[in-house]
Short mmCIF file of C-alpha atoms in Angstrom, two decimals:
data_model
loop_
_atom_site.label_atom_id
_atom_site.label_comp_id
_atom_site.label_asym_id
_atom_site.label_seq_id
_atom_site.Cartn_x
_atom_site.Cartn_y
_atom_site.Cartn_z
CA MET A 1 -55.97 30.93 45.01
CA PRO A 2 -52.11 30.57 44.90
CA GLU A 3 -50.44 33.50 43.10
CA GLY A 4 -48.78 31.14 40.54
CA LEU A 5 -52.10 29.54 39.67
CA ALA A 6 -53.76 32.92 39.24
CA ILE A 7 -51.01 34.15 37.01
CA PHE A 8 -51.29 30.86 34.92
CA LEU A 9 -55.03 31.18 34.50
CA GLU A 10 -54.69 34.82 33.53
CA CYS A 11 -52.17 33.97 30.81
CA VAL A 12 -54.46 31.19 29.50
CA VAL A 13 -57.47 33.59 29.33
CA VAL A 14 -55.38 36.31 27.60
CA GLY A 15 -54.06 33.77 25.22
CA VAL A 16 -57.51 32.53 24.30
CA ILE A 17 -58.68 36.21 23.81
CA ILE A 18 -55.72 36.82 21.50
CA LEU A 19 -56.48 33.72 19.34
CA VAL A 20 -60.15 34.53 19.10
CA LEU A 21 -59.60 38.19 18.23
CA TYR A 22 -56.91 37.03 15.71
CA ALA A 23 -59.36 34.71 13.98
CA VAL A 24 -62.21 37.14 13.98
CA LEU A 25 -60.17 39.93 12.50
CA ALA A 26 -58.90 37.56 9.82
CA ILE A 27 -62.45 36.80 8.74
CA ILE A 28 -63.36 40.50 8.71
CA LEU A 29 -60.26 41.30 6.63
CA ILE A 30 -60.90 38.55 4.11
CA TYR A 31 -64.49 39.76 3.56
CA MET A 32 -63.33 43.36 3.34
CA GLU A 33 -60.63 42.43 0.77
CA ARG A 34 -63.30 40.74 -1.46
CA LYS A 35 -65.57 43.81 -1.29
CA VAL A 36 -62.74 46.23 -2.04
CA CYS A 37 -61.55 44.09 -4.83
CA ALA A 38 -65.13 43.90 -6.30
CA ALA A 39 -65.45 47.74 -6.10
CA PHE A 40 -62.09 48.61 -7.66
CA GLN A 41 -62.09 46.02 -10.46
CA CYS A 42 -65.90 45.89 -11.07
CA ARG A 43 -66.14 42.16 -10.08
CA ILE A 44 -69.62 40.70 -9.69
CA GLY A 45 -68.71 37.50 -7.86
CA PRO A 46 -67.87 38.79 -4.31
CA ASN A 47 -71.36 40.54 -4.29
CA ARG A 48 -73.34 37.45 -5.46
CA VAL A 49 -71.62 34.23 -4.46
CA GLY A 50 -72.48 33.11 -0.92
CA GLY A 51 -75.91 34.53 -0.28
CA LYS A 52 -76.79 38.21 0.12
CA GLY A 53 -73.73 40.32 -0.22
CA GLY A 54 -71.41 37.33 -0.34
CA LEU A 55 -71.63 36.93 3.52
CA LEU A 56 -71.47 33.12 3.45
CA GLN A 57 -68.38 32.80 1.27
CA VAL A 58 -65.85 33.44 3.97
CA PRO A 59 -67.46 30.90 6.46
CA ALA A 60 -67.55 28.42 3.58
CA ASP A 61 -63.76 28.88 2.93
CA VAL A 62 -63.01 28.63 6.67
CA ILE A 63 -64.88 25.30 6.98
CA LYS A 64 -63.23 24.03 3.81
CA ILE A 65 -59.70 24.73 4.93
CA LEU A 66 -60.35 23.25 8.45
CA ILE A 67 -61.58 19.90 7.06
CA LYS A 68 -59.02 19.54 4.30
CA GLU A 69 -56.30 16.86 4.91
CA VAL A 70 -52.83 17.99 6.05
CA PHE A 71 -50.65 15.63 4.10
CA LYS A 72 -46.87 14.93 4.43
CA LEU A 73 -44.44 15.05 1.55
CA LYS A 74 -42.42 11.90 0.92
CA ASN A 75 -38.98 13.64 0.32
CA ALA A 76 -39.46 16.69 2.49
CA ASP A 77 -37.60 17.46 5.67
CA GLN A 78 -40.45 16.60 7.90
CA PHE A 79 -39.47 18.50 11.00
CA LEU A 80 -38.72 21.79 9.25
CA TYR A 81 -41.70 21.34 6.92
CA GLY A 82 -44.03 21.08 9.89
CA LEU A 83 -42.26 23.87 11.87
CA ALA A 84 -42.32 26.53 9.20
CA PRO A 85 -46.04 27.48 9.30
CA PHE A 86 -45.90 27.72 13.06
CA LEU A 87 -42.96 30.11 12.94
CA VAL A 88 -44.90 32.35 10.63
CA ILE A 89 -47.96 32.36 12.80
CA LEU A 90 -45.89 32.80 16.02
CA ALA A 91 -44.20 35.92 14.55
CA SER A 92 -47.55 37.36 13.64
CA ILE A 93 -49.18 36.68 17.05
CA LEU A 94 -46.17 38.15 18.90
CA THR A 95 -46.43 41.42 16.96
CA PHE A 96 -50.20 41.39 17.14
CA SER A 97 -49.97 41.22 20.98
CA CYS A 98 -47.97 44.47 21.07
CA LEU A 99 -50.64 46.65 19.45
CA PRO A 100 -51.91 49.48 21.76
CA TRP A 101 -55.72 48.98 21.55
CA HIS A 102 -56.50 51.49 24.30
CA ASN A 103 -54.87 53.40 27.10
CA GLY A 104 -53.39 50.56 29.15
CA GLY A 105 -54.80 48.03 26.65
CA GLU A 106 -51.40 46.58 25.51
CA ILE A 107 -51.04 42.82 26.03
CA LEU A 108 -47.20 42.96 25.82
CA SER A 109 -45.75 46.25 27.01
CA MET A 110 -42.01 47.05 27.53
CA ASN A 111 -39.76 49.97 27.31
CA ILE A 112 -38.29 48.82 24.02
CA GLY A 113 -41.58 47.65 22.62
CA ILE A 114 -41.13 49.03 19.09
CA LEU A 115 -37.78 47.25 18.77
CA PHE A 116 -39.40 44.01 20.00
CA VAL A 117 -42.03 44.38 17.25
CA LEU A 118 -39.30 44.74 14.61
CA ALA A 119 -37.35 41.71 16.04
CA ALA A 120 -40.50 39.48 16.42
CA SER A 121 -41.75 40.32 12.89
CA SER A 122 -38.38 39.01 11.49
CA ILE A 123 -39.11 35.48 12.75
CA GLY A 124 -41.66 35.11 9.97
CA ILE A 125 -38.89 35.41 7.36
CA LEU A 126 -37.29 32.27 8.86
CA GLY A 127 -40.62 30.29 8.52
CA ILE A 128 -40.91 31.35 4.86
CA LEU A 129 -37.35 30.36 4.03
CA LEU A 130 -37.76 27.02 5.87
CA ALA A 131 -41.09 26.36 4.08
CA GLY A 132 -39.47 26.86 0.70
CA TRP A 133 -36.36 24.77 1.38
CA SER A 134 -37.86 21.90 3.33
CA SER A 135 -40.61 21.28 0.78
CA ASN A 136 -37.92 20.01 -1.73
CA SER A 137 -39.49 21.66 -4.67
CA LYS A 138 -37.94 24.12 -7.11
CA TYR A 139 -41.11 26.24 -7.14
CA THR A 140 -41.20 26.60 -3.34
CA LEU A 141 -37.46 27.21 -3.16
CA ILE A 142 -37.44 30.00 -5.74
CA GLY A 143 -40.58 31.50 -4.04
CA ALA A 144 -38.88 31.46 -0.72
CA VAL A 145 -35.63 33.04 -1.97
CA ARG A 146 -37.59 35.72 -3.73
CA SER A 147 -39.68 36.36 -0.56
CA GLY A 148 -36.64 36.42 1.72
CA ALA A 149 -34.66 38.81 -0.49
CA MET A 150 -37.66 41.18 -0.72
CA LEU A 151 -38.58 40.98 2.95
CA ILE A 152 -34.99 41.53 4.20
CA SER A 153 -34.60 44.46 1.87
CA TYR A 154 -37.78 46.28 2.80
CA GLU A 155 -37.21 45.66 6.48
CA ILE A 156 -34.40 48.22 6.26
CA SER A 157 -36.76 50.98 5.18
CA ILE A 158 -39.32 49.97 7.75
CA GLY A 159 -36.71 50.10 10.49
CA ILE A 160 -35.41 53.47 9.32
CA THR A 161 -38.94 55.03 9.19
CA VAL A 162 -39.78 53.53 12.62
CA LEU A 163 -36.62 55.01 14.16
CA THR A 164 -37.54 58.34 12.56
CA MET A 165 -40.82 58.34 14.48
CA VAL A 166 -39.01 57.11 17.62
CA MET A 167 -36.69 60.14 17.25
CA LEU A 168 -39.75 62.43 16.99
CA SER A 169 -41.56 60.88 19.94
CA GLY A 170 -38.42 60.45 22.09
CA THR A 171 -39.12 56.95 23.29
CA MET A 172 -39.26 53.33 22.13
CA ASP A 173 -42.10 52.37 24.50
CA ILE A 174 -45.21 51.84 22.41
CA HIS A 175 -47.49 53.26 25.11
CA GLU A 176 -45.32 56.35 25.54
CA ILE A 177 -45.21 56.82 21.80
CA VAL A 178 -48.95 57.15 21.71
CA MET A 179 -49.04 59.28 24.93
CA SER A 180 -46.48 61.72 23.25
CA GLN A 181 -49.10 62.49 20.64
CA ALA A 182 -51.74 63.84 23.10
CA ASN A 183 -50.95 67.34 21.82
CA GLY A 184 -50.92 66.33 18.15
CA TRP A 185 -50.45 63.26 16.01
CA ASN A 186 -46.93 62.68 14.68
CA ILE A 187 -48.02 63.00 11.06
CA PHE A 188 -49.02 66.60 11.87
CA LYS A 189 -46.20 67.36 14.34
CA GLY A 190 -43.54 66.13 11.93
CA HIS A 191 -44.84 68.16 8.96
CA ILE A 192 -43.65 67.11 5.49
CA VAL A 193 -40.94 64.87 6.83
CA ALA A 194 -43.49 62.72 8.76
CA ILE A 195 -45.81 62.61 5.70
CA VAL A 196 -43.01 61.27 3.55
CA ALA A 197 -42.00 58.76 6.20
CA PHE A 198 -45.67 57.59 6.38
CA ILE A 199 -45.81 57.02 2.63
CA ILE A 200 -42.43 55.10 2.77
CA TYR A 201 -43.71 53.09 5.66
CA LEU A 202 -46.91 52.14 3.74
CA ILE A 203 -44.92 51.00 0.61
CA ALA A 204 -42.43 48.99 2.62
CA GLY A 205 -45.10 47.58 4.88
CA ASN A 206 -47.17 46.44 1.91
CA ALA A 207 -44.03 44.57 0.70
CA GLU A 208 -43.40 43.15 4.15
CA ALA A 209 -46.94 41.69 4.14
CA ASN A 210 -46.12 39.92 0.74
CA ARG A 211 -49.09 41.70 -0.87
CA GLY A 212 -49.43 43.03 -4.46
CA PRO A 213 -47.88 44.60 -6.28
CA PHE A 214 -45.00 42.96 -4.28
CA ASP A 215 -46.40 39.41 -4.14
CA LEU A 216 -43.55 38.02 -6.23
CA ALA A 217 -43.32 34.88 -3.92
CA GLU A 218 -46.87 33.90 -5.09
CA ALA A 219 -46.57 34.65 -8.85
CA GLU A 220 -49.13 32.15 -10.06
CA GLN A 221 -48.14 32.26 -13.70
CA GLU A 222 -44.54 31.04 -12.89
CA LEU A 223 -44.35 29.71 -9.39
CA THR A 224 -47.83 28.14 -8.76
CA ALA A 225 -48.22 29.63 -5.26
CA GLY A 226 -44.57 30.17 -4.25
CA TYR A 227 -43.07 29.03 -0.96
CA HIS A 228 -46.37 27.47 0.26
CA THR A 229 -47.21 25.52 -2.87
CA GLU A 230 -46.65 22.08 -1.15
CA TYR A 231 -48.84 22.92 1.96
CA SER A 232 -52.43 21.87 2.44
CA GLY A 233 -55.16 22.21 5.04
CA MET A 234 -54.51 24.25 8.14
CA HIS A 235 -50.79 24.41 7.41
CA PHE A 236 -51.62 26.41 4.32
CA GLY A 237 -54.27 28.20 6.42
CA PHE A 238 -51.55 29.48 8.83
CA PHE A 239 -49.70 31.16 6.00
CA TYR A 240 -53.00 32.59 4.61
CA LEU A 241 -54.08 33.68 8.10
CA ALA A 242 -50.72 35.36 8.86
CA GLU A 243 -50.81 37.32 5.62
CA TYR A 244 -54.09 38.98 6.46
CA LEU A 245 -53.20 39.64 10.03
CA ASN A 246 -49.80 41.04 8.99
CA LEU A 247 -51.76 43.53 7.01
CA PHE A 248 -53.70 44.53 10.06
CA ILE A 249 -50.44 44.60 12.21
CA THR A 250 -48.68 46.75 9.64
CA SER A 251 -51.67 49.12 9.66
CA GLY A 252 -51.81 49.14 13.45
CA ILE A 253 -48.15 50.06 13.83
CA ALA A 254 -48.64 52.84 11.27
CA THR A 255 -51.60 54.08 13.29
CA THR A 256 -49.51 53.96 16.48
CA LEU A 257 -46.46 55.70 14.97
CA PHE A 258 -48.11 58.36 12.78
CA LEU A 259 -51.82 58.69 13.61
CA GLY A 260 -51.90 58.86 17.37
CA GLY A 261 -52.91 55.35 18.20
CA TRP A 262 -56.03 55.57 20.42
CA MET A 263 -55.69 59.37 20.78
CA PRO A 264 -58.75 61.22 19.51
CA LEU A 265 -58.59 63.98 16.92
CA HIS A 266 -58.18 67.41 18.36
CA ILE A 267 -58.24 70.74 16.57
CA ALA A 268 -56.71 73.72 18.34
CA GLY A 269 -59.32 76.34 19.30
CA LEU A 270 -62.32 74.09 18.80
CA ASP A 271 -62.91 73.10 22.40
CA GLY A 272 -66.46 71.83 21.86
CA PHE A 273 -65.39 69.59 18.98
CA ASN A 274 -62.51 68.22 21.01
CA ALA A 275 -64.78 67.45 24.00
CA VAL A 276 -67.13 65.52 21.70
CA MET A 277 -64.05 63.52 20.29
CA ASP A 278 -62.99 62.63 23.78
CA TYR A 279 -66.29 60.78 24.40
CA ILE A 280 -65.39 58.26 21.60
CA PRO A 281 -63.60 55.32 23.30
CA GLY A 282 -59.86 54.85 22.45
CA ILE A 283 -60.36 51.41 21.00
CA VAL A 284 -62.85 52.80 18.46
CA TRP A 285 -60.26 55.44 17.35
CA PHE A 286 -57.57 52.79 17.10
CA LEU A 287 -59.68 50.37 15.02
CA GLY A 288 -61.08 53.19 12.84
CA LYS A 289 -57.60 54.53 12.01
CA THR A 290 -56.21 51.07 11.48
CA PHE A 291 -58.98 49.96 9.02
CA PHE A 292 -58.48 53.18 7.24
CA VAL A 293 -54.86 52.27 6.68
CA VAL A 294 -55.92 48.73 5.71
CA PHE A 295 -58.20 50.19 3.09
CA LEU A 296 -55.27 52.29 1.74
CA LEU A 297 -53.09 49.18 1.32
CA MET A 298 -55.96 47.22 -0.27
CA TRP A 299 -56.49 50.06 -2.61
CA LEU A 300 -52.75 49.90 -3.54
CA ARG A 301 -53.04 46.13 -4.18
CA TRP A 302 -55.96 46.22 -6.53
CA THR A 303 -54.73 49.26 -8.41
CA TYR A 304 -51.18 48.39 -9.53
CA PRO A 305 -49.99 45.29 -11.46
CA ARG A 306 -47.42 42.92 -10.06
CA LEU A 307 -43.78 44.05 -10.30
CA ARG A 308 -40.90 41.89 -11.54
CA ILE A 309 -38.41 40.85 -8.84
CA ASP A 310 -35.66 43.06 -10.23
CA GLN A 311 -38.07 46.00 -10.23
CA VAL A 312 -39.07 45.28 -6.61
CA LEU A 313 -35.43 45.23 -5.42
CA THR A 314 -34.45 48.24 -7.61
CA LEU A 315 -37.32 50.29 -6.11
CA GLU A 316 -36.04 49.48 -2.53
CA TRP A 317 -32.23 49.83 -2.94
CA LYS A 318 -32.13 52.75 -5.41
CA TYR A 319 -35.10 54.82 -4.28
CA ILE A 320 -36.95 53.83 -1.07
CA MET A 321 -34.04 53.21 1.16
CA PRO A 322 -31.94 56.28 0.23
CA LEU A 323 -35.13 58.39 0.61
CA SER A 324 -35.87 56.94 4.11
CA LEU A 325 -32.26 57.67 5.14
CA LEU A 326 -32.68 61.17 4.00
CA VAL A 327 -35.99 61.55 5.94
CA MET A 328 -34.29 60.29 9.15
CA LEU A 329 -31.44 62.77 8.63
CA VAL A 330 -33.82 65.60 8.09
CA MET A 331 -35.79 64.63 11.14
CA ALA A 332 -32.61 64.60 13.19
CA VAL A 333 -31.71 68.06 12.06
CA CYS A 334 -35.29 69.33 12.80
CA LYS A 335 -35.13 67.88 16.36
CA VAL A 336 -31.74 69.43 17.06
CA TYR A 337 -32.95 72.88 15.87
CA GLY A 338 -36.42 72.63 17.28
CA LEU A 339 -38.26 72.72 13.95
CA VAL A 340 -40.82 70.10 14.99
CA PHE A 341 -43.23 70.31 17.83
#
């Protein structure tokens, strides 16, 4: 087989695997969200509707969204209106492909991988702004402006906390960041500084995923559904799909930066325990840690009420961003004076 054809076929197979894994994880996350919601808010529906344990509700929703008509708006900018959901899903898939599932299991790997993740994730903001503007509706426009302001604001804190962990790890290569945690996860090596950075990342990451209490772009009581009000069928499904996978991606990056990625848990002096932990495959460690962070973010969503847009921006500019800058400064001082491992 010619080398060019072999590379092409390999790319096709990898692309299909990414899309299938993307869809399967979305279904799992939607089901998990309903169960977590039911547990935290004492809701009966998610445990009853759709057969035993609500298992059939998610497949029913998937079939419904696949067969719904994708209509075109009369006064919309047709090209940008159709392009917006694909930009959102493209950004999500690009960042999803950078997750380190196992040792050597990255699909996209480069020496500036973490910066590529930050850059690729920003493409989704363009899709949201285009969706709101091109729909030619005041509800979608206000929702897009709110979402754009919030996402751009919280990206600053995410970038600062990511750079803080890059400083601790000494590399921007995602694979090397995980390998640097072989002698201890960053959240333990960085002590209180890393714990505070982890909390900041979770708050800012929750805002980046457009989820409660930061879901101002989808405030039903005033904006119907925000920037994607005028979308139907699979175009709406792309926005919905990207939201849940962005939740997984945010959690996966948190696992990579703070919780050792695929690295097992080792406790100094317990050689027998450490040997048993080494038998567990890396992908199991990565998925277990990632779903733990997903649970934390879902817990946050179903516990706190939605904030006003002024409260959201005040929280970032007055508290979260200055604190993240302080954390990065303290980490830099600790690295210079050897106060972290």
